[in-house]
Each structure stands twice: as C-alpha cells, then as structure tokens.
CSV table of C-alpha atoms and ligand atoms in Angstrom, one decimal:
chain,number,residue,atom,x,y,z
W,25,MET,CA,129.5,112.1,-39.3
W,26,THR,CA,127.4,113.4,-36.4
W,27,ASP,CA,127.1,111.9,-32.9
W,28,THR,CA,124.3,110.0,-31.3
W,29,THR,CA,121.9,113.0,-31.1
W,30,ALA,CA,119.6,113.2,-34.1
W,31,LYS,CA,121.2,112.6,-37.5
W,32,LEU,CA,123.8,110.3,-39.0
W,33,THR,CA,124.9,110.6,-42.6
W,34,ILE,CA,126.9,107.7,-44.1
W,35,THR,CA,128.1,106.5,-47.5
W,36,ARG,CA,125.3,104.6,-49.2
W,37,PRO,CA,125.3,101.0,-47.9
W,38,ASP,CA,125.0,97.7,-49.7
W,39,ASP,CA,123.3,94.5,-48.6
W,40,TRP,CA,125.7,91.6,-49.1
W,41,HIS,CA,123.1,88.8,-48.4
W,42,ILE,CA,119.4,89.1,-49.3
W,43,HIS,CA,116.5,86.9,-50.6
W,44,LEU,CA,114.2,88.6,-53.1
W,45,ARG,CA,112.3,85.5,-54.1
W,46,ASP,CA,110.6,85.5,-57.5
W,47,GLY,CA,107.4,86.0,-59.4
W,48,ASP,CA,104.8,88.3,-58.0
W,49,GLN,CA,106.8,88.8,-54.8
W,50,LEU,CA,109.6,90.7,-56.7
W,51,LYS,CA,107.6,93.9,-56.9
W,52,ASP,CA,107.6,94.1,-53.1
W,53,THR,CA,111.0,92.8,-52.3
W,54,VAL,CA,112.8,94.9,-55.0
W,55,ARG,CA,111.0,98.0,-53.8
W,56,ASP,CA,112.2,97.5,-50.2
W,57,VAL,CA,115.8,96.6,-51.0
W,58,SER,CA,116.2,99.4,-53.5
W,59,ARG,CA,115.0,102.2,-51.2
W,60,TYR,CA,118.5,103.0,-50.1
W,61,MET,CA,120.8,100.0,-50.7
W,62,GLY,CA,123.2,100.7,-53.5
W,63,ARG,CA,123.8,97.0,-54.4
W,64,ALA,CA,122.8,93.6,-53.0
W,65,ILE,CA,124.0,90.1,-53.3
W,66,ILE,CA,120.9,88.2,-54.4
W,67,MET,CA,120.6,84.7,-53.0
W,68,PRO,CA,119.9,82.0,-55.6
W,69,ASN,CA,117.8,79.6,-53.5
W,70,LEU,CA,114.7,79.9,-55.8
W,71,VAL,CA,112.4,77.0,-56.7
W,72,PRO,CA,114.1,75.7,-58.8
W,73,PRO,CA,117.4,77.2,-57.8
W,74,ALA,CA,119.6,79.4,-60.1
W,75,THR,CA,122.2,76.7,-60.8
W,76,CYS,CA,123.6,77.9,-64.1
W,77,THR,CA,124.6,81.2,-65.7
W,78,ASP,CA,121.5,81.4,-67.9
W,79,SER,CA,119.1,80.9,-65.0
W,80,ALA,CA,121.0,83.5,-62.9
W,81,LEU,CA,120.9,86.0,-65.8
W,82,SER,CA,117.2,85.5,-66.5
W,83,TYR,CA,116.6,86.0,-62.7
W,84,TYR,CA,118.6,89.2,-63.0
W,85,GLU,CA,116.3,90.4,-65.8
W,86,ARG,CA,113.2,89.6,-63.7
W,87,ILE,CA,114.6,91.7,-60.9
W,88,GLN,CA,115.5,94.6,-63.2
W,89,ALA,CA,111.9,94.6,-64.5
W,90,HIS,CA,110.9,95.9,-61.1
W,91,ASN,CA,113.9,98.2,-60.4
W,92,ASN,CA,113.2,101.9,-60.9
W,93,SER,CA,116.4,103.2,-59.3
W,94,ASN,CA,120.2,102.9,-59.6
W,95,PHE,CA,120.1,99.8,-57.3
W,96,GLU,CA,122.3,97.1,-58.7
W,97,PRO,CA,121.6,93.4,-58.2
W,98,LEU,CA,124.8,91.3,-57.9
W,99,MET,CA,124.0,87.7,-58.9
W,100,VAL,CA,125.1,84.4,-57.4
W,101,LEU,CA,125.3,80.9,-58.8
W,102,TYR,CA,123.8,78.1,-56.7
W,103,LEU,CA,126.3,75.3,-56.4
W,104,THR,CA,125.2,71.6,-56.8
W,105,ASP,CA,127.2,68.4,-57.1
W,106,LYS,CA,126.9,68.8,-60.8
W,107,THR,CA,128.4,72.3,-61.1
W,108,THR,CA,131.4,72.3,-63.4
W,109,PRO,CA,134.5,74.5,-63.6
W,110,GLU,CA,133.4,75.6,-67.1
W,111,GLU,CA,130.1,76.9,-65.7
W,112,ILE,CA,132.1,79.0,-63.1
W,113,LYS,CA,134.1,80.5,-65.9
W,114,LYS,CA,131.0,81.2,-68.0
W,115,ALA,CA,129.3,82.8,-65.0
W,116,LYS,CA,132.3,85.0,-64.2
W,117,ALA,CA,132.5,86.1,-67.9
W,118,SER,CA,128.9,87.3,-67.7
W,119,GLY,CA,130.0,90.2,-65.6
W,120,LYS,CA,126.8,90.0,-63.6
W,121,ILE,CA,127.6,87.0,-61.4
W,122,VAL,CA,130.1,87.7,-58.7
W,123,ALA,CA,129.9,84.7,-56.4
W,124,ALA,CA,128.7,81.1,-56.0
W,125,LYS,CA,126.8,79.8,-53.0
W,126,LEU,CA,127.5,76.6,-51.1
W,127,TYR,CA,124.4,75.2,-49.4
W,128,PRO,CA,125.1,71.9,-47.7
W,129,ALA,CA,122.1,69.9,-49.0
W,130,GLY,CA,119.2,70.2,-46.6
W,131,ALA,CA,120.8,72.9,-44.4
W,132,THR,CA,118.2,75.6,-44.9
W,133,THR,CA,115.2,76.9,-47.0
W,134,ASN,CA,115.4,75.5,-50.6
W,135,SER,CA,118.7,73.8,-50.2
W,136,ASP,CA,117.6,70.3,-51.3
W,137,SER,CA,119.7,70.6,-54.5
W,138,GLY,CA,122.7,71.7,-52.5
W,139,VAL,CA,126.1,70.1,-52.2
W,140,THR,CA,126.5,66.6,-50.7
W,141,SER,CA,130.2,66.1,-51.1
W,142,ILE,CA,132.7,68.9,-50.4
W,143,GLU,CA,135.6,67.0,-51.9
W,144,GLY,CA,133.7,66.6,-55.1
W,145,MET,CA,133.6,70.5,-55.3
W,146,TYR,CA,137.3,70.9,-55.3
W,147,PRO,CA,137.7,71.4,-59.1
W,148,VAL,CA,135.0,74.0,-58.9
W,149,PHE,CA,136.6,75.8,-56.0
W,150,GLU,CA,139.9,75.8,-57.9
W,151,ALA,CA,138.2,77.4,-60.9
W,152,MET,CA,136.7,80.0,-58.6
W,153,ALA,CA,140.0,80.9,-57.0
W,154,GLU,CA,141.5,81.2,-60.5
W,155,VAL,CA,138.9,83.5,-62.0
W,156,GLY,CA,138.3,85.5,-58.8
W,157,MET,CA,134.8,84.4,-57.9
W,158,LEU,CA,133.8,84.5,-54.3
W,159,LEU,CA,132.6,81.4,-52.4
W,160,LEU,CA,129.6,82.2,-50.1
W,161,ILE,CA,128.8,79.6,-47.5
W,162,HIS,CA,125.8,78.7,-45.4
W,163,GLY,CA,127.9,77.2,-42.7
W,164,GLU,CA,125.9,74.6,-40.9
W,165,VAL,CA,126.3,70.8,-40.8
W,166,THR,CA,123.1,68.8,-41.6
W,167,ASP,CA,123.8,65.7,-39.6
W,168,SER,CA,120.6,65.1,-37.6
W,169,SER,CA,122.6,63.8,-34.6
W,170,ILE,CA,124.2,67.3,-34.2
W,171,ASP,CA,122.3,69.7,-32.0
W,172,ILE,CA,120.8,72.6,-34.0
W,173,PHE,CA,122.6,75.1,-31.7
W,174,ASP,CA,126.0,73.5,-32.5
W,175,ARG,CA,125.7,73.1,-36.3
W,176,GLU,CA,127.6,76.2,-37.2
W,177,LYS,CA,130.5,75.5,-34.8
W,178,VAL,CA,130.7,71.9,-36.0
W,179,PHE,CA,130.7,73.0,-39.7
W,180,ILE,CA,133.7,75.3,-38.9
W,181,GLU,CA,135.6,72.5,-37.2
W,182,ASN,CA,134.8,69.7,-39.6
W,183,ILE,CA,134.4,71.3,-43.0
W,184,LEU,CA,135.3,75.0,-43.2
W,185,CYS,CA,138.8,74.7,-41.6
W,186,LYS,CA,139.8,72.3,-44.3
W,187,ILE,CA,138.4,74.4,-47.2
W,188,VAL,CA,140.2,77.5,-45.9
W,189,ASP,CA,143.5,75.5,-45.5
W,190,ASP,CA,143.2,74.0,-49.0
W,191,PHE,CA,142.3,77.2,-50.8
W,192,PRO,CA,144.4,80.1,-49.5
W,193,ASN,CA,143.6,82.1,-52.7
W,194,LEU,CA,139.8,81.7,-52.6
W,195,LYS,CA,137.8,84.5,-51.2
W,196,ILE,CA,135.3,83.0,-48.8
W,197,VAL,CA,132.3,84.7,-47.0
W,198,LEU,CA,130.9,82.8,-44.1
W,199,GLU,CA,127.3,84.0,-44.4
W,200,HIS,CA,125.1,85.2,-41.5
W,201,ILE,CA,127.4,84.1,-38.7
W,202,THR,CA,125.7,83.5,-35.3
W,203,THR,CA,128.3,82.3,-32.9
W,204,LYS,CA,131.4,83.4,-30.9
W,205,ASP,CA,133.2,80.5,-32.6
W,206,ALA,CA,132.5,81.8,-36.0
W,207,ALA,CA,133.4,85.4,-35.2
W,208,GLU,CA,136.7,84.2,-33.7
W,209,PHE,CA,137.4,81.9,-36.6
W,210,VAL,CA,136.9,84.6,-39.2
W,211,ALA,CA,139.0,87.1,-37.2
W,212,ALA,CA,141.8,84.7,-36.9
W,213,SER,CA,141.8,83.6,-40.6
W,214,GLY,CA,143.7,85.3,-43.4
W,215,ASP,CA,142.5,88.3,-45.4
W,216,ASN,CA,140.6,86.0,-47.8
W,217,VAL,CA,138.0,85.1,-45.2
W,218,ALA,CA,135.2,87.4,-44.1
W,219,ALA,CA,131.6,87.2,-42.8
W,220,THR,CA,128.2,88.8,-43.0
W,221,ILE,CA,126.2,89.5,-39.9
W,222,THR,CA,122.4,90.1,-39.8
W,223,ALA,CA,120.7,92.9,-37.8
W,224,HIS,CA,118.5,90.3,-36.0
W,225,HIS,CA,121.5,88.3,-34.8
W,226,LEU,CA,122.9,91.6,-33.3
W,227,LEU,CA,119.6,92.6,-31.7
W,228,TYR,CA,118.3,89.3,-30.5
W,229,ASN,CA,119.2,86.0,-28.9
W,230,ARG,CA,117.2,82.7,-28.4
W,231,ASN,CA,115.3,84.1,-25.4
W,232,HIS,CA,113.6,86.6,-27.7
W,233,MET,CA,112.4,83.6,-29.8
W,234,LEU,CA,111.5,81.2,-27.0
W,235,ALA,CA,111.0,82.7,-23.6
W,236,GLY,CA,107.4,83.5,-22.6
W,237,GLY,CA,106.0,81.9,-25.8
W,238,ILE,CA,107.3,80.8,-29.2
W,239,ARG,CA,107.7,83.6,-31.7
W,240,PRO,CA,108.0,82.1,-35.2
W,241,HIS,CA,109.1,85.3,-36.9
W,242,TYR,CA,112.4,85.1,-35.0
W,243,TYR,CA,113.0,81.6,-36.4
W,244,CYS,CA,115.7,81.7,-39.0
W,245,LEU,CA,118.7,79.6,-39.8
W,246,PRO,CA,121.3,79.5,-38.4
W,247,ILE,CA,119.0,79.7,-35.4
W,248,LEU,CA,119.4,82.5,-32.8
W,249,LYS,CA,121.9,81.5,-30.1
W,250,ARG,CA,122.4,82.3,-26.4
W,251,ASN,CA,123.3,85.8,-25.5
W,252,ILE,CA,127.1,85.2,-25.1
W,253,HIS,CA,127.1,84.6,-28.9
W,254,GLN,CA,125.0,87.8,-29.5
W,255,GLU,CA,127.6,89.7,-27.5
W,256,ALA,CA,130.5,88.2,-29.5
W,257,LEU,CA,128.8,89.3,-32.7
W,258,ILE,CA,128.3,92.8,-31.4
W,259,LYS,CA,132.0,92.9,-30.4
W,260,ALA,CA,133.0,91.7,-33.9
W,261,VAL,CA,131.1,94.4,-35.8
W,262,THR,CA,132.2,97.2,-33.4
W,263,SER,CA,135.8,96.0,-33.3
W,264,GLY,CA,136.9,98.0,-36.3
W,265,SER,CA,137.8,94.8,-38.2
W,266,LYS,CA,137.3,95.0,-42.0
W,267,LYS,CA,136.3,91.3,-42.1
W,268,PHE,CA,132.7,91.8,-41.0
W,269,PHE,CA,130.0,93.5,-43.1
W,270,LEU,CA,126.3,94.0,-43.6
W,271,GLY,CA,124.2,91.2,-44.9
W,272,THR,CA,120.6,91.3,-43.7
W,273,ASP,CA,119.6,87.8,-44.8
W,274,SER,CA,116.1,89.3,-45.1
W,275,ALA,CA,114.2,86.2,-46.1
W,276,PRO,CA,110.4,86.7,-46.6
W,277,HIS,CA,108.0,83.9,-46.1
W,278,LEU,CA,104.2,84.3,-46.3
W,279,LYS,CA,102.6,84.8,-42.9
W,280,ASP,CA,100.8,81.5,-42.8
W,281,LYS,CA,104.0,79.6,-43.7
W,282,LYS,CA,105.7,81.1,-40.6
W,283,GLU,CA,102.7,80.9,-38.2
W,284,ALA,CA,102.3,77.1,-38.6
W,285,SER,CA,102.9,73.9,-36.8
W,286,CYS,CA,106.1,73.5,-38.9
W,287,GLY,CA,107.1,77.0,-39.8
W,288,CYS,CA,109.6,78.1,-42.4
W,289,ALA,CA,113.0,79.5,-41.5
W,290,GLY,CA,113.7,83.1,-42.3
W,291,SER,CA,113.0,86.6,-41.0
W,292,TYR,CA,112.0,89.7,-42.9
W,293,THR,CA,114.1,92.8,-42.2
W,294,ALA,CA,114.3,94.7,-45.5
W,295,HIS,CA,111.6,97.1,-44.4
W,296,ALA,CA,114.1,98.6,-41.9
W,297,ALA,CA,117.5,97.1,-42.5
W,298,LEU,CA,119.8,100.0,-41.8
W,299,GLU,CA,117.5,101.3,-39.1
W,300,LEU,CA,117.7,98.0,-37.2
W,301,TYR,CA,121.5,97.9,-37.5
W,302,ALA,CA,121.7,101.6,-36.3
W,303,GLU,CA,119.8,100.5,-33.2
W,304,ALA,CA,122.3,97.7,-32.5
W,305,PHE,CA,125.3,99.9,-33.0
W,306,GLU,CA,123.9,102.7,-31.0
W,307,GLU,CA,123.1,100.3,-28.1
W,308,ALA,CA,126.7,99.3,-28.2
W,309,GLY,CA,127.9,102.9,-28.1
W,310,ALA,CA,129.5,102.4,-31.5
W,311,LEU,CA,127.5,104.4,-34.1
W,312,ASP,CA,130.8,105.6,-35.5
W,313,LYS,CA,131.6,102.1,-36.6
W,314,LEU,CA,128.3,101.7,-38.6
W,315,GLU,CA,129.6,103.3,-41.8
W,316,ALA,CA,132.6,100.9,-42.3
W,317,PHE,CA,130.4,97.9,-41.6
W,318,ALA,CA,127.5,99.0,-43.8
W,319,SER,CA,129.3,100.7,-46.7
W,320,PHE,CA,133.1,100.1,-46.8
W,321,ASN,CA,134.0,96.5,-45.7
W,322,GLY,CA,131.7,94.7,-48.1
W,323,PRO,CA,132.8,96.4,-51.4
W,324,ASP,CA,136.5,96.4,-50.2
W,325,PHE,CA,136.3,92.6,-49.7
W,326,TYR,CA,134.4,92.0,-53.0
W,327,GLY,CA,136.9,94.2,-54.8
W,328,LEU,CA,134.2,96.6,-56.0
W,329,PRO,CA,134.2,100.4,-55.7
W,330,ARG,CA,132.5,101.9,-52.6
W,331,ASN,CA,129.3,103.9,-53.3
W,332,THR,CA,130.0,107.6,-53.7
W,333,ASP,CA,126.7,109.2,-52.5
W,334,THR,CA,125.2,109.2,-49.0
W,335,VAL,CA,122.1,108.3,-47.0
W,336,THR,CA,120.9,110.0,-43.8
W,337,LEU,CA,119.4,108.3,-40.8
W,338,GLU,CA,117.4,110.4,-38.4
W,339,LYS,CA,116.3,109.7,-34.8
W,340,ASP,CA,112.5,109.6,-35.6
W,341,THR,CA,110.5,106.8,-33.9
W,342,TRP,CA,108.0,105.1,-36.1
W,343,GLN,CA,105.7,102.1,-35.8
W,344,VAL,CA,106.3,99.1,-38.0
W,345,PRO,CA,103.1,97.8,-39.6
W,346,GLU,CA,101.7,94.4,-38.6
W,347,SER,CA,102.4,93.2,-42.1
W,348,TYR,CA,103.5,94.2,-45.5
W,349,PRO,CA,102.2,93.0,-48.9
W,350,LEU,CA,104.1,90.2,-50.4
W,351,GLY,CA,102.8,89.1,-53.8
W,352,ASP,CA,99.1,88.4,-53.3
W,353,ASP,CA,99.6,87.7,-49.6
W,354,VAL,CA,101.5,89.3,-46.7
W,355,VAL,CA,104.8,89.0,-44.8
W,356,VAL,CA,105.1,89.8,-41.1
W,357,PRO,CA,108.3,91.8,-40.6
W,358,ILE,CA,110.7,91.8,-37.6
W,359,ARG,CA,109.4,94.3,-35.1
W,360,ALA,CA,105.8,94.1,-36.4
W,361,GLY,CA,103.5,96.5,-34.5
W,362,ASP,CA,106.4,97.8,-32.4
W,363,GLU,CA,108.6,100.9,-32.7
W,364,ILE,CA,111.9,101.6,-34.4
W,365,MET,CA,113.9,104.6,-33.3
W,366,TRP,CA,115.7,105.4,-36.6
W,367,LYS,CA,114.4,106.3,-40.0
W,368,VAL,CA,116.3,106.7,-43.3
W,369,LYS,CA,115.2,109.9,-44.8
R,25,NCD,N1,118.0,82.3,-43.2
R,25,NCD,C1,116.9,81.6,-43.3
R,25,NCD,O1,116.4,81.1,-42.3
R,25,NCD,N2,116.3,81.3,-44.5
R,25,NCD,C2,116.7,81.7,-45.8
R,25,NCD,C3,117.8,80.7,-46.3
R,25,NCD,C4,119.2,81.0,-45.6
R,25,NCD,O2,119.7,82.1,-45.8
R,25,NCD,O3,119.7,80.1,-45.0
R,25,NCD,C5,115.5,81.6,-46.7
R,25,NCD,O4,115.7,81.5,-47.9
R,25,NCD,O5,114.4,81.6,-46.3
R,26,ZN,ZN1,121.7,80.6,-45.2
R,27,ZN,ZN1,120.0,83.8,-46.5
C-alpha cells in the first residue's frame, strides 16, 4: 500500500448495505455498485418488500439480469411479524440469502410492513442463530415522543441491549450507525456484534444539512447528528477495530421526491462510494486503515472469503455531475456539482 501521495491499491471492497431498488432503476443502480464492489448486501425494502425466500430469489434474478461482471449480490429477507422459523431455514438453504433485516415498523423508507413486536420475533431469532443467518438492524425507535436525534440511542438502550443479551450466538449488524453511543456500544459488545458506517456520516454532520439553508440530499435516516458523533464514527473506523465495516446505505430517490415539502429519506453515494470513504480516511490521516474497513472486516464478520483481486484509487480530482439517470428520471448524488479528490481507476 502506498502513502497519501497519489495512488492507493487495496483488496477489492464490498458494500455491506445498499439499496438497488427495482424495475427500470436496476440498470442504473446495478451498473454503479458493480463498477468495483465485489459483493453487496442488497436491502429488501422494496414495494412490496422481499419478505419470503421466493421473493428474495426472484429479486436476485432481476438484479442479475443487469449484471455484466463478477459482482455478487447477497440477498436479505425482510422480517415482518409473520416471518416464521421455517422461512428462515428455507432462506438459508437457498445459499443466496445470508441475512434477515429488522426494520421497526415505520422507522424508515418502506418499513411499514416491519416488525411491531420484538418479543414476537424471538423464535425467528433463535432459528437465525441456529442456522447461522445474520440479523441486520435499522436501529431506531419509532415512538413519536422521542426526539429524532435520540432515536438510535434510545433503541440501543431499550431494545438492542436486550436482544444482544438474549442471543449471545446470533451475529448482529447494527446498520448505518450515526452516534457515539452506537460506536461505543458496538465496541464494548462481544465478537458477535458489528456495525456498518456510511461515507456520508463520516464526512458530514447536521450543520451540513441545516446551516445556511436546508439541503434535502443530506437527509437520510438515521439523521445526521452533531459533530461530536461524526468524530466518534471517524475514531471508530480508524481505530483498527474489526467490528466496523463499509456499508454505503446508498439509497436513491428521484430528484423531485427529495426536493419536496416532505422529502424522502436517503442519500445516493454509489457513484463514488470508495472515493468518498477515501476522503474521510485521508482527512483523518488514516488511509492505511481503509483497506481493512472496506475489504477485510465485512467478509470476516459474515464468514465469507475476502476478495482476492485489487482496485486502485488515484488522486485525480473530478467533478460530480448535477444528476445521474435513474430509470426514466434522475437522482441527485451526494456532492452533486462539486469535486471529489479520488478516483477509482
Ligand atoms: N437510509 C435512508 O434514509 N433510507 C433508506 C432506508 C434505510 O436504510 O433506512 C431508503 O431505502 O431510502
Ligand atoms: Zn435503515
Ligand atoms: Zn439503508
């Protein structure tokens, strides 16, 4: 690995949390994720969501129809109150579904069919621990009396602590963590608990979204927090801990669904995922930590082999377009119209 000068070659990375959507958007989202990601965990919050093995497998086929490379989609089952232990076993046996996703009902985009009773899921969690299927969690409470900036912290205190205590043999990924509280909780937990962290939560805090005007393309869930949390996330990914790994949460929404009086939650970063992470690590003086975060910690936690080939980032400033095609419309990416300092060759 070279230093901060001009070039950085690392083992091919994977994206452990991405939204590819469906239908005519797949041609665009699959092209972006497959440029250099070896594999990706494909989020199942479609309309309707992929709640059973058959729907997850047919989604896999629709993705593969646009995949012209060695990119490998790793599928996820969307948990509902009706999911059964038998469905978990069937999903695992498919060989294509590696995890199941817990969305507290109403917590985020397309989570209306999510889980309303955690206790009701215990037989499902038991089956997951038994067959070795990972539990991925959108960790926010939905109680309208809880301030939106506190919803991750309260989820950890009131819900996640108990799941982690009750299922010591279940591998759990707390997705897209955004707080110091979450980083500390994951670091202090056993080896069965890990977290993904997005590039935008490393690069930005709530001032970027709200100071001097409201910028809807920074609006995602969990929402950007104050800078002490951003600093804690940077500390976590540059600490050398194996518990934190790359998950972009790239979540495209059409331009007019974001630039609206009630805009959708989600930021698009798949156009420059590794490039944006490289900026964050370089800014922290920790480019030497990028490879483990992007290419080792994820597969190691999932129990999958690391990729064996490499990708090379070069210091080569380029301007991000104002928008990219998304189906028959457009998406406005993070950094639209502005420069990015790195480019994957
Ligand atoms: N992160 C987001 O703000 N949105 C995601 C859903 C999610 O990951 O919570 C989406 O699907 O748009
Ligand atoms: Zn989420
Ligand atoms: Zn997501």
